Coordinates of C-alpha atoms in Angstrom, one line a residue:
Chain A
M1 CA -25.7 42.1 6.6
N2 CA -22.1 41.4 7.2
E3 CA -20.6 38.3 5.7
I4 CA -19.1 35.7 8.0
P5 CA -15.3 35.7 7.6
Q6 CA -13.7 32.7 6.1
G7 CA -11.6 32.0 9.2
Y8 CA -14.8 31.1 11.2
Y9 CA -15.7 28.3 8.9
L10 CA -12.2 26.9 9.0
L11 CA -12.2 27.2 12.8
L12 CA -15.5 25.4 13.1
A13 CA -14.3 22.7 10.8
G14 CA -11.1 22.4 12.8
V15 CA -13.0 22.0 16.0
L16 CA -15.3 19.4 14.5
F17 CA -12.3 17.5 13.2
T18 CA -10.7 17.6 16.6
I19 CA -13.9 16.3 18.3
G20 CA -14.0 13.5 15.7
T21 CA -10.4 12.6 16.4
I22 CA -10.9 12.6 20.1
G23 CA -14.0 10.4 19.7
V24 CA -12.1 7.9 17.6
L25 CA -9.3 7.7 20.2
T26 CA -11.4 7.5 23.3
R27 CA -14.6 5.6 22.4
R28 CA -14.7 1.8 22.4
N29 CA -17.9 1.1 20.6
A30 CA -17.1 0.3 16.9
I31 CA -20.3 2.2 15.7
I32 CA -19.5 5.3 17.7
I33 CA -15.9 5.2 16.4
F34 CA -17.3 5.0 12.9
M35 CA -19.6 7.9 13.6
S36 CA -16.7 10.0 14.8
I37 CA -14.9 9.2 11.6
E38 CA -17.9 10.4 9.7
L39 CA -17.8 13.6 11.7
M40 CA -14.1 14.1 10.7
L41 CA -15.1 13.6 7.0
N42 CA -17.9 16.1 7.4
S43 CA -15.6 18.7 8.9
V44 CA -13.4 18.2 5.9
N45 CA -16.4 18.7 3.6
L46 CA -17.1 22.0 5.4
T47 CA -13.5 23.1 4.9
L48 CA -13.7 22.3 1.2
V49 CA -17.0 24.1 0.7
A50 CA -15.6 27.1 2.6
F51 CA -12.5 27.3 0.4
S52 CA -14.5 26.6 -2.7
S53 CA -16.8 29.6 -2.1
F54 CA -13.9 31.7 -1.1
F55 CA -12.1 31.0 -4.3
G56 CA -15.2 31.1 -6.4
D57 CA -14.0 27.7 -7.8
S58 CA -16.3 24.7 -8.1
S59 CA -13.8 21.9 -7.8
G60 CA -13.9 21.9 -4.0
Q61 CA -17.6 21.4 -4.0
I62 CA -17.3 18.6 -6.5
F63 CA -14.7 17.0 -4.2
V64 CA -17.4 17.1 -1.4
F65 CA -19.7 14.9 -3.5
F66 CA -16.9 12.4 -3.9
V67 CA -16.1 12.4 -0.2
M68 CA -19.8 11.9 0.5
A69 CA -20.0 9.0 -1.9
I70 CA -16.9 7.4 -0.5
A71 CA -18.1 7.9 3.0
A72 CA -21.3 6.0 2.0
A73 CA -19.3 3.2 0.5
E74 CA -17.1 3.1 3.6
A75 CA -20.3 2.9 5.8
A76 CA -21.5 -0.1 3.8
V77 CA -18.2 -2.0 4.1
G78 CA -17.6 -1.0 7.7
L79 CA -21.1 -1.9 9.0
A80 CA -20.7 -5.3 7.3
I81 CA -17.5 -5.9 9.1
V82 CA -19.0 -4.8 12.4
L83 CA -21.9 -7.2 11.7
A84 CA -19.5 -10.1 10.9
L85 CA -17.7 -9.4 14.2
F86 CA -21.0 -9.3 16.1
R87 CA -22.0 -12.7 14.6
L88 CA -18.8 -14.3 15.9
K89 CA -18.2 -12.6 19.2
K90 CA -21.6 -11.0 20.2
T91 CA -19.9 -7.7 20.9
I92 CA -19.1 -4.6 19.0
Y93 CA -16.7 -3.2 21.5
V94 CA -13.2 -3.0 20.0
D95 CA -11.4 -3.7 23.2
E96 CA -13.0 -7.1 23.3
A97 CA -11.7 -7.9 19.9
N98 CA -8.2 -8.6 21.2
I99 CA -7.1 -12.0 19.9
L100 CA -4.4 -10.5 17.7
K101 CA -1.7 -9.3 19.9
Y102 CA 1.9 -9.8 20.6
Chain B
M1 CA -6.9 10.9 -30.4
A2 CA -6.2 7.3 -31.2
N3 CA -2.9 7.8 -29.5
E4 CA -4.7 8.9 -26.3
T5 CA -6.9 5.8 -26.4
I6 CA -3.8 3.6 -26.5
L7 CA -2.1 5.5 -23.7
M8 CA -5.2 5.2 -21.5
L9 CA -5.9 1.6 -22.5
P10 CA -4.5 0.0 -19.2
L11 CA -7.0 2.0 -17.2
Y12 CA -9.9 1.2 -19.5
L13 CA -9.0 -2.5 -19.5
I14 CA -8.6 -2.9 -15.8
G15 CA -11.8 -1.0 -15.2
F16 CA -13.7 -3.0 -17.7
F17 CA -12.5 -6.3 -16.4
S18 CA -13.0 -5.5 -12.8
L19 CA -16.6 -4.5 -13.4
A20 CA -17.1 -7.5 -15.7
A21 CA -15.9 -9.8 -12.9
V22 CA -18.4 -8.3 -10.5
G23 CA -21.2 -8.4 -13.1
L24 CA -20.7 -11.8 -14.5
D25 CA -20.2 -13.4 -11.0
P26 CA -23.9 -14.4 -10.6
L27 CA -24.0 -16.0 -14.0
F28 CA -21.2 -18.4 -13.3
S29 CA -21.9 -19.2 -9.7
K30 CA -21.5 -22.9 -10.4
N31 CA -18.1 -22.6 -12.1
K32 CA -15.7 -20.4 -10.2
K33 CA -13.0 -21.0 -12.7
V34 CA -14.7 -18.7 -15.3
I35 CA -14.2 -15.6 -13.2
Y36 CA -10.7 -16.8 -12.2
Y37 CA -9.5 -17.0 -15.8
L38 CA -11.4 -13.8 -16.7
S39 CA -9.6 -11.9 -13.9
L40 CA -6.2 -13.4 -14.9
I41 CA -6.8 -12.4 -18.6
G42 CA -7.8 -8.9 -17.4
L43 CA -4.7 -8.4 -15.4
L44 CA -2.5 -9.8 -18.1
E45 CA -4.1 -7.6 -20.8
A46 CA -3.8 -4.5 -18.6
A47 CA -0.1 -5.3 -17.9
I48 CA 0.6 -5.9 -21.6
S49 CA -1.1 -2.7 -22.7
A50 CA 0.7 -0.8 -20.0
G51 CA 4.0 -2.3 -21.3
Y52 CA 3.1 -1.2 -24.8
A53 CA 2.2 2.3 -23.6
L54 CA 5.5 2.4 -21.6
Y55 CA 7.3 1.5 -24.8
L56 CA 5.6 4.3 -26.7
H57 CA 6.3 6.7 -23.9
T58 CA 10.0 6.0 -23.9
L59 CA 10.0 6.8 -27.6
T60 CA 8.8 10.3 -27.0
P61 CA 11.5 13.0 -27.0
A62 CA 11.2 13.7 -23.2
P63 CA 10.1 10.5 -21.4
N64 CA 10.5 12.2 -18.0
I65 CA 7.6 14.6 -18.8
E66 CA 4.1 13.5 -17.9
I67 CA 1.3 14.3 -20.2
S68 CA -2.1 14.9 -18.8
Y69 CA -5.4 14.0 -20.4
A70 CA -9.1 14.4 -19.6
K71 CA -8.8 18.0 -18.4
N72 CA -5.7 17.5 -16.3
M73 CA -7.3 14.6 -14.4
V74 CA -5.3 11.7 -15.7
S75 CA -1.6 11.7 -16.4
T76 CA 0.4 9.2 -18.5
G77 CA 4.0 9.3 -17.2
G78 CA 6.5 6.5 -17.4
M79 CA 6.3 6.0 -13.7
A80 CA 2.6 5.4 -13.9
Y81 CA 3.0 2.7 -16.5
F82 CA 5.8 1.1 -14.5
F83 CA 3.6 0.9 -11.4
D84 CA 0.7 -0.3 -13.5
I85 CA 2.8 -3.3 -14.6
L86 CA 4.0 -3.9 -11.1
F87 CA 0.5 -3.9 -9.6
C88 CA -0.9 -6.1 -12.3
L89 CA 2.0 -8.5 -11.7
S90 CA 1.3 -8.6 -7.9
G91 CA -2.4 -9.2 -8.7
I92 CA -1.4 -12.1 -11.0
L93 CA 0.8 -13.6 -8.4
I94 CA -1.9 -13.5 -5.8
L95 CA -4.6 -14.8 -8.1
L96 CA -2.4 -17.8 -9.1
S97 CA -1.8 -18.8 -5.6
S98 CA -5.2 -18.2 -4.1
P99 CA -7.8 -20.8 -5.4
R100 CA -6.1 -23.8 -3.7
Y101 CA -5.5 -21.8 -0.5
F102 CA -9.1 -20.8 -0.2
T103 CA -10.5 -24.2 -1.0
R104 CA -8.3 -25.5 1.7
E105 CA -9.0 -22.9 4.3
Y106 CA -12.6 -21.8 3.7
K107 CA -14.1 -22.1 0.3
E108 CA -13.5 -20.7 -3.1
L109 CA -15.6 -17.6 -3.8
S110 CA -15.3 -15.7 -7.0
E111 CA -15.9 -12.4 -5.3
F112 CA -12.3 -12.7 -4.3
Y113 CA -11.1 -12.4 -7.8
S114 CA -13.2 -9.3 -8.6
L115 CA -11.9 -7.7 -5.3
I116 CA -8.3 -8.2 -6.3
L117 CA -9.1 -6.7 -9.7
L118 CA -10.9 -3.8 -8.1
S119 CA -8.0 -3.0 -5.7
V120 CA -5.5 -3.2 -8.6
S121 CA -7.7 -0.8 -10.6
G122 CA -7.7 1.5 -7.6
M123 CA -3.9 1.4 -7.4
M124 CA -3.6 2.0 -11.2
I125 CA -6.0 5.0 -10.9
M126 CA -3.6 6.3 -8.2
A127 CA -0.6 5.8 -10.5
H128 CA -2.3 7.8 -13.2
S129 CA -3.6 10.6 -11.1
A130 CA -2.8 14.2 -12.2
N131 CA -5.3 15.6 -9.7
L132 CA -5.7 15.2 -5.9
L133 CA -9.3 14.2 -6.4
V134 CA -8.3 11.3 -8.7
L135 CA -5.5 10.3 -6.2
F136 CA -8.0 10.2 -3.4
I137 CA -10.5 8.1 -5.3
G138 CA -7.8 5.7 -6.3
I139 CA -6.6 5.4 -2.7
E140 CA -10.2 4.8 -1.5
I141 CA -11.0 2.2 -4.1
M142 CA -7.9 0.3 -3.1
S143 CA -8.5 0.7 0.6
L144 CA -12.1 -0.4 0.5
S145 CA -11.2 -3.5 -1.4
F146 CA -8.4 -4.2 1.1
Y147 CA -10.8 -4.0 4.1
I148 CA -13.0 -6.6 2.6
L149 CA -10.1 -8.8 1.6
A150 CA -8.6 -8.7 5.1
G151 CA -11.9 -10.0 6.5
F152 CA -12.5 -12.4 3.7
I153 CA -12.7 -15.6 5.8
R154 CA -15.6 -14.2 7.6
I155 CA -16.2 -17.3 9.8
R156 CA -12.8 -16.9 11.3
I157 CA -12.6 -14.5 14.2
M158 CA -9.0 -13.5 13.5
S159 CA -9.8 -12.5 10.0
V160 CA -12.8 -10.4 11.0
E161 CA -10.8 -8.8 13.8
A162 CA -8.1 -7.9 11.3
A163 CA -10.6 -6.4 9.0
L164 CA -12.2 -4.4 11.8
K165 CA -8.9 -2.9 12.9
Y166 CA -7.8 -2.2 9.4
F167 CA -11.1 -0.6 8.6
L168 CA -11.3 1.7 11.6
L169 CA -7.7 2.8 11.3
G170 CA -7.8 3.1 7.6
A171 CA -11.0 5.2 7.7
F172 CA -9.4 7.3 10.4
S173 CA -6.3 7.9 8.3
T174 CA -8.6 8.8 5.3
G175 CA -9.9 11.6 7.4
F176 CA -6.4 13.0 7.8
L177 CA -5.5 12.5 4.2
V178 CA -8.6 14.2 2.9
Y179 CA -8.2 17.1 5.4
G180 CA -4.7 17.5 4.1
I181 CA -5.9 17.6 0.6
A182 CA -8.5 20.2 1.5
M183 CA -5.8 22.3 3.1
I184 CA -3.6 22.1 0.0
Y185 CA -6.6 23.2 -1.9
G186 CA -7.0 26.1 0.4
A187 CA -3.4 27.0 0.1
T188 CA -3.3 26.9 -3.7
G189 CA -6.9 27.2 -4.9
T190 CA -6.6 24.2 -7.1
L191 CA -6.6 20.4 -7.0
T192 CA -4.6 19.9 -10.2
L193 CA -1.0 18.8 -9.3
S194 CA 0.7 20.7 -12.2
V195 CA -1.2 23.9 -11.2
I196 CA -0.3 23.4 -7.6
Q197 CA 3.4 23.1 -8.6
L198 CA 3.1 26.2 -10.7
S199 CA 1.5 28.3 -8.0
I200 CA 4.1 27.2 -5.5
Q201 CA 6.8 28.2 -7.9
T202 CA 5.2 31.6 -8.5
N203 CA 4.5 32.0 -4.8
T204 CA 0.8 32.6 -5.0
I205 CA 0.1 30.4 -2.0
N206 CA -1.0 30.6 1.6
S207 CA 2.0 29.2 3.4
L208 CA 0.2 28.3 6.7
Y209 CA -2.4 26.2 5.0
L210 CA 0.3 24.6 2.9
T211 CA 2.3 23.6 5.9
I212 CA -0.8 22.1 7.7
G213 CA -1.8 20.4 4.5
I214 CA 1.6 18.7 4.0
G215 CA 1.7 17.6 7.6
L216 CA -1.8 16.0 7.4
I217 CA -1.0 14.3 4.1
I218 CA 2.2 12.8 5.6
I219 CA 0.1 11.5 8.5
G220 CA -2.5 10.1 6.2
L221 CA -0.1 8.4 3.9
S222 CA 2.1 7.1 6.7
F223 CA -1.0 5.2 8.0
K224 CA -1.5 3.7 4.6
A225 CA 2.2 2.7 4.3
A226 CA 2.5 1.6 8.0
I227 CA 5.2 4.1 8.9
F228 CA 6.2 4.8 12.5
P229 CA 4.3 6.0 14.7
F230 CA 1.3 4.8 12.6
H231 CA 2.4 1.2 12.1
Q232 CA 0.6 -0.4 15.0
W233 CA -2.2 -1.8 12.9
A234 CA 0.1 -3.5 10.4
P235 CA 1.2 -6.6 12.4
D236 CA -2.3 -7.3 13.6
V237 CA -3.9 -6.9 10.2
Y238 CA -1.2 -8.9 8.3
H239 CA -1.3 -11.6 11.0
G240 CA -5.1 -11.9 11.0
S241 CA -5.9 -11.7 7.4
P242 CA -5.7 -14.8 5.1
T243 CA -2.0 -15.5 4.2
V244 CA -2.0 -14.8 0.5
I245 CA -4.0 -11.6 1.1
A246 CA -1.5 -10.5 3.8
G247 CA 1.2 -10.8 1.1
F248 CA -0.9 -8.6 -1.2
L249 CA -1.7 -6.0 1.4
S250 CA 1.9 -5.7 2.7
A251 CA 3.6 -5.6 -0.7
A252 CA 1.3 -4.0 -3.2
G253 CA -0.5 -1.8 -0.7
K254 CA 2.8 -0.5 0.6
A255 CA 4.2 0.1 -2.9
A256 CA 1.0 2.0 -3.8
A257 CA 1.3 4.2 -0.7
M258 CA 4.9 4.9 -1.5
M259 CA 3.9 5.8 -5.1
A260 CA 1.4 8.3 -3.7
F261 CA 4.3 9.8 -1.6
I262 CA 6.3 10.2 -4.8
I263 CA 3.5 11.8 -6.7
I264 CA 2.7 14.3 -4.0
A265 CA 6.3 15.1 -3.2
R266 CA 7.2 15.7 -6.8
A267 CA 4.2 17.9 -7.3
I268 CA 4.8 20.1 -4.2
F269 CA 8.6 20.2 -4.2
G270 CA 9.3 19.3 -7.8
G271 CA 10.0 22.7 -9.3
L272 CA 12.8 24.8 -7.8
S273 CA 10.8 27.5 -6.0
Q274 CA 11.8 31.1 -5.7
N275 CA 10.0 31.1 -2.4
N276 CA 12.3 31.0 0.6
F277 CA 9.5 29.7 2.8
V278 CA 8.9 26.7 0.6
K279 CA 12.6 26.0 0.5
D280 CA 12.8 26.0 4.3
L281 CA 9.7 23.9 4.5
Y282 CA 11.2 21.4 2.0
V283 CA 14.3 21.0 4.3
D284 CA 12.1 20.5 7.3
V285 CA 9.8 18.0 5.6
R286 CA 12.7 16.0 4.5
L287 CA 14.2 16.0 8.0
V288 CA 10.9 14.8 9.4
L289 CA 10.6 12.1 6.8
A290 CA 14.2 11.0 7.5
V291 CA 13.5 10.7 11.2
L292 CA 10.3 8.8 10.6
S293 CA 12.2 6.5 8.2
A294 CA 15.0 5.8 10.6
A295 CA 12.5 5.1 13.5
T296 CA 10.4 2.9 11.2
M297 CA 13.2 0.6 10.2
L298 CA 14.6 0.3 13.7
I299 CA 11.3 -0.3 15.4
G300 CA 10.2 -2.8 12.6
N301 CA 13.4 -4.8 12.7
I302 CA 13.9 -4.8 16.5
T303 CA 10.3 -5.9 17.1
A304 CA 10.5 -8.6 14.4
L305 CA 13.4 -10.2 16.4
V306 CA 11.2 -11.4 19.2
Q307 CA 8.2 -12.7 17.1
K308 CA 7.1 -16.3 17.4
N309 CA 4.7 -16.3 14.5
I310 CA 6.1 -16.2 11.0
K311 CA 3.4 -14.0 9.6
R312 CA 3.9 -11.5 12.4
M313 CA 7.6 -11.6 11.9
L314 CA 7.2 -10.8 8.2
A315 CA 4.6 -8.1 9.1
Y316 CA 7.1 -6.3 11.3
S317 CA 9.8 -6.7 8.7
S318 CA 7.4 -5.2 6.2
V319 CA 7.2 -2.2 8.5
A320 CA 11.0 -1.9 8.3
H321 CA 10.9 -2.2 4.5
A322 CA 8.5 0.8 4.4
G323 CA 11.3 2.7 6.2
Y324 CA 13.8 1.7 3.6
L325 CA 11.4 2.8 0.8
L326 CA 10.9 6.1 2.6
M327 CA 14.6 6.8 2.2
G328 CA 14.0 7.3 -1.5
V329 CA 11.5 10.0 -0.7
V330 CA 13.9 11.6 1.7
A331 CA 16.7 11.6 -0.9
A332 CA 14.2 13.1 -3.5
N333 CA 16.6 12.9 -6.4
E334 CA 16.6 10.9 -9.5
R335 CA 18.4 8.0 -7.9
G336 CA 16.0 8.0 -4.9
W337 CA 12.9 7.9 -7.0
S338 CA 14.2 5.2 -9.3
G339 CA 15.5 3.4 -6.3
I340 CA 12.0 3.3 -4.9
L341 CA 10.8 1.9 -8.2
F342 CA 13.5 -0.8 -8.2
Y343 CA 13.0 -1.7 -4.5
S344 CA 9.2 -1.8 -4.9
T345 CA 9.6 -4.3 -7.7
A346 CA 12.0 -6.4 -5.7
Y347 CA 9.9 -6.1 -2.5
I348 CA 6.7 -7.1 -4.2
L349 CA 8.4 -10.2 -5.7
M350 CA 10.0 -11.4 -2.5
Q351 CA 7.3 -10.5 0.0
I352 CA 4.5 -12.0 -2.0
G353 CA 6.7 -15.0 -2.7
A354 CA 7.5 -15.5 1.0
F355 CA 3.8 -15.3 1.9
I356 CA 2.9 -17.8 -0.8
V357 CA 5.4 -20.3 0.7
I358 CA 3.8 -19.7 4.1
S359 CA 0.3 -20.2 2.6
L360 CA 1.4 -23.5 1.2
S361 CA 2.7 -24.9 4.5
E362 CA -0.2 -23.4 6.6
R363 CA -2.9 -25.8 7.7
N364 CA -6.4 -25.0 8.8
D365 CA -6.8 -22.4 11.5
E366 CA -3.3 -21.2 12.3
Q367 CA -1.5 -24.5 12.1
N368 CA 2.2 -24.5 11.1
L369 CA 2.6 -20.8 11.4
K370 CA 5.0 -20.7 14.3
I371 CA 8.6 -20.1 13.4
S372 CA 9.6 -23.2 15.5
E373 CA 7.4 -25.3 13.3
Y374 CA 9.7 -24.6 10.4
R375 CA 12.3 -26.8 11.9
G376 CA 13.6 -29.2 9.4
F377 CA 11.4 -27.8 6.7
S378 CA 14.1 -28.6 4.1
K379 CA 13.9 -32.3 4.8
A380 CA 10.2 -32.5 3.9
H381 CA 10.2 -29.9 1.2
P382 CA 13.6 -29.2 -0.3
Y383 CA 12.3 -27.0 -3.1
L384 CA 10.0 -24.9 -1.0
A385 CA 12.8 -24.5 1.6
A386 CA 15.2 -23.4 -1.1
I387 CA 12.8 -20.9 -2.5
M388 CA 12.0 -19.5 0.9
S389 CA 15.7 -19.1 1.6
I390 CA 16.1 -17.1 -1.6
F391 CA 13.3 -14.8 -0.5
M392 CA 14.8 -14.5 3.0
F393 CA 18.3 -13.7 1.6
S394 CA 16.7 -11.1 -0.7
L395 CA 14.7 -9.5 2.1
A396 CA 17.8 -9.4 4.3
G397 CA 19.5 -7.6 1.4
L398 CA 22.3 -10.1 0.5
P399 CA 23.8 -10.2 -2.9
P400 CA 23.2 -11.5 -5.6
F401 CA 19.4 -11.1 -5.0
A402 CA 17.2 -8.2 -6.0
G403 CA 16.8 -6.9 -2.5
F404 CA 20.5 -6.1 -2.2
F405 CA 20.5 -3.8 -5.2
G406 CA 17.3 -2.1 -4.2
K407 CA 18.9 -1.3 -0.8
Y408 CA 22.1 -0.3 -2.5
Y409 CA 20.4 2.2 -4.7
L410 CA 18.3 3.7 -1.9
F411 CA 21.3 3.9 0.5
T412 CA 23.5 5.6 -2.1
A413 CA 20.7 8.0 -2.9
A414 CA 20.5 9.0 0.7
V415 CA 24.3 9.4 0.9
E416 CA 24.4 11.5 -2.2
T417 CA 21.9 14.0 -0.7
G418 CA 23.8 14.2 2.5
Y419 CA 21.8 11.9 4.8
V420 CA 24.8 9.9 5.9
W421 CA 23.4 9.3 9.4
L422 CA 20.2 7.9 7.9
T423 CA 22.2 5.4 5.8
I424 CA 24.2 4.4 8.9
V425 CA 20.9 3.7 10.7
A426 CA 19.6 1.8 7.7
V427 CA 22.7 -0.4 7.5
I428 CA 22.5 -1.1 11.3
S429 CA 18.9 -2.1 11.1
S430 CA 19.7 -4.3 8.1
L431 CA 22.2 -6.0 10.2
I432 CA 19.7 -6.5 12.9
S433 CA 17.3 -7.9 10.4
M434 CA 19.8 -10.6 9.3
Y435 CA 19.3 -12.3 12.7
F436 CA 15.7 -13.3 12.1
Y437 CA 15.9 -13.8 8.3
I438 CA 19.0 -16.0 8.6
G439 CA 17.6 -17.6 11.8
L440 CA 14.6 -18.9 9.8
I441 CA 17.0 -20.4 7.2
I442 CA 19.0 -22.1 10.0
K443 CA 15.8 -23.5 11.4
M444 CA 14.8 -24.9 8.1
Y445 CA 18.1 -26.4 7.2
F446 CA 20.1 -27.2 10.3
E447 CA 17.6 -28.4 12.8
D448 CA 15.7 -31.6 13.0
P449 CA 12.0 -31.7 12.6
D450 CA 10.0 -32.4 15.7
T451 CA 6.6 -32.4 14.1
Q452 CA 5.2 -34.4 11.2
P453 CA 6.2 -33.2 7.8
M454 CA 3.8 -30.8 6.3
V455 CA 2.1 -31.6 3.1
A456 CA 1.8 -28.9 0.5
E457 CA -0.4 -29.1 -2.5
S458 CA 0.4 -26.2 -4.7
G459 CA -1.7 -26.0 -7.9
H460 CA -1.0 -22.8 -9.8
A461 CA 1.0 -21.4 -6.9
V462 CA 4.0 -23.1 -8.4
L463 CA 3.8 -20.7 -11.4
A464 CA 3.6 -17.7 -9.0
L465 CA 6.6 -19.0 -7.1
T466 CA 8.6 -19.6 -10.2
L467 CA 7.8 -16.1 -11.5
S468 CA 8.8 -14.4 -8.3
T469 CA 11.9 -16.5 -7.7
A470 CA 13.0 -15.8 -11.3
G471 CA 12.3 -12.1 -10.9
V472 CA 14.3 -11.9 -7.6
M473 CA 17.2 -13.8 -9.2
I474 CA 17.2 -12.0 -12.6
F475 CA 16.9 -8.5 -11.1
G476 CA 19.6 -9.4 -8.6
I477 CA 22.1 -10.6 -11.2
F478 CA 21.2 -8.0 -13.9
P479 CA 19.9 -5.0 -11.9
S480 CA 20.6 -2.7 -14.8
L481 CA 17.7 -4.3 -16.8
L482 CA 15.3 -2.7 -14.5
M483 CA 17.3 0.3 -13.4
D484 CA 17.9 1.6 -16.9
I485 CA 14.2 1.7 -17.5
A486 CA 13.4 3.2 -14.1
K487 CA 16.0 6.0 -14.6
I488 CA 14.5 7.6 -17.7
F489 CA 11.3 8.5 -15.9
F490 CA 12.9 11.2 -13.7

């Protein structure tokens, strides 16, 4: 069976990253924005694993574990902040959080 | 080996004390002062041990060489110790001024102290990173603590909104940063900074991945340092978060992001490469950074002109200061790097000092934060007004205060490397900034108060203000004290 070329993994990761970026920029629900950010981080993980297996070097895969751990920590902090916002404003739409402006 | 323990002691100490502050918190829930003093002692000890390690490091035959430990994960360079001391100092200033502020505004919670320690430990891990993985972990420890700190007064909508904006954009920028790191890994096959430098020198790299990686890292770090066009979050976050914390985020956070710029720029473009592609790339990257720097200072200072709220004004001016700091990265010579070190020190002292003064005059829920409410401030509080004027003069870059020499070093560094136009832009934007800095002083001294005099109860904040004022004055009158130390690292 033929091996999948490295470029395909990177292309897939790039596409996922772009989808995540577009999601962050266009969505207004804080949870969906956060999910898009997670998608971006996961595409980075895919990139790292692809490079890691390409080089036969384990440090990329170890990096992935740290990215996953940090994404989990980020989720804990982020959801707590969203919850705090919901308690005060009864909304999680970021365009309704608009007290701070010029 | 004993030597290695001493050299790594600052990291051990800050890690130990930040975890101890978290762990001991439930035991001393009645008496918040225990954790407060524990955190202060931790920061002081870390600063002292970093100072001792810095002293040992200057004794070595080549103090500009960084030595890596723990399988090339942690480096012990002079710059790292310098920034260790700086971050511990900013943590101490914030700790000293915070208990009274939080008692007044919300309530005193000892989690605050452990969060300050944790963010300082994140910054110190960044300072000591010899590996992109360690750098990333340090940035994330710092940022996660910052998100919580920004929303610390969780019953106040502005604070929570600031935290939400900071969190979403910070996490977004983390995506770019880590994608950039992955691309650098793909280009060079390693995460160790010294090996990256070696493989760029010996030209065993994929130049496409390297270019993409550098671009993404610049985007990611620009978000963290609030550099144009990624500065939009900064005014909202600094305005909404509690005042003392806004000082911490804008001063220490910015210095840490600039330090990450220095570490990565020195690793990638440090050695003279035989590779023509990398040489061309270097020229392009510096041009891009120069344009970003010029745009950042102009946008920051011009927008600050029209602000009504003093926190927002200082937030926009902090955007401009990120532009000045970036000039050192553009110059990328010995004078530029050491200029960043000097200016970071001056900036941390004056910015945190100014925010402490604001926190003293602020009253529950956004009272006394308008610039117009500072009319006649000197009548009611002559000392506070005098100190605030010193910080404003220093931020504006007038001699004989530390801010002047910081700017002087950065501007001359840019001229030396041929970026005369950038220096001209910087001087023009400094002149623009005079208007609002001096304008505040005029309001404080030459206009009559139209509101009731504000009452400020300071507590330990007096100590913090004394420290930062003394620093701004001493480094302004004797800049060589600091510059002579900063120069030997590069």
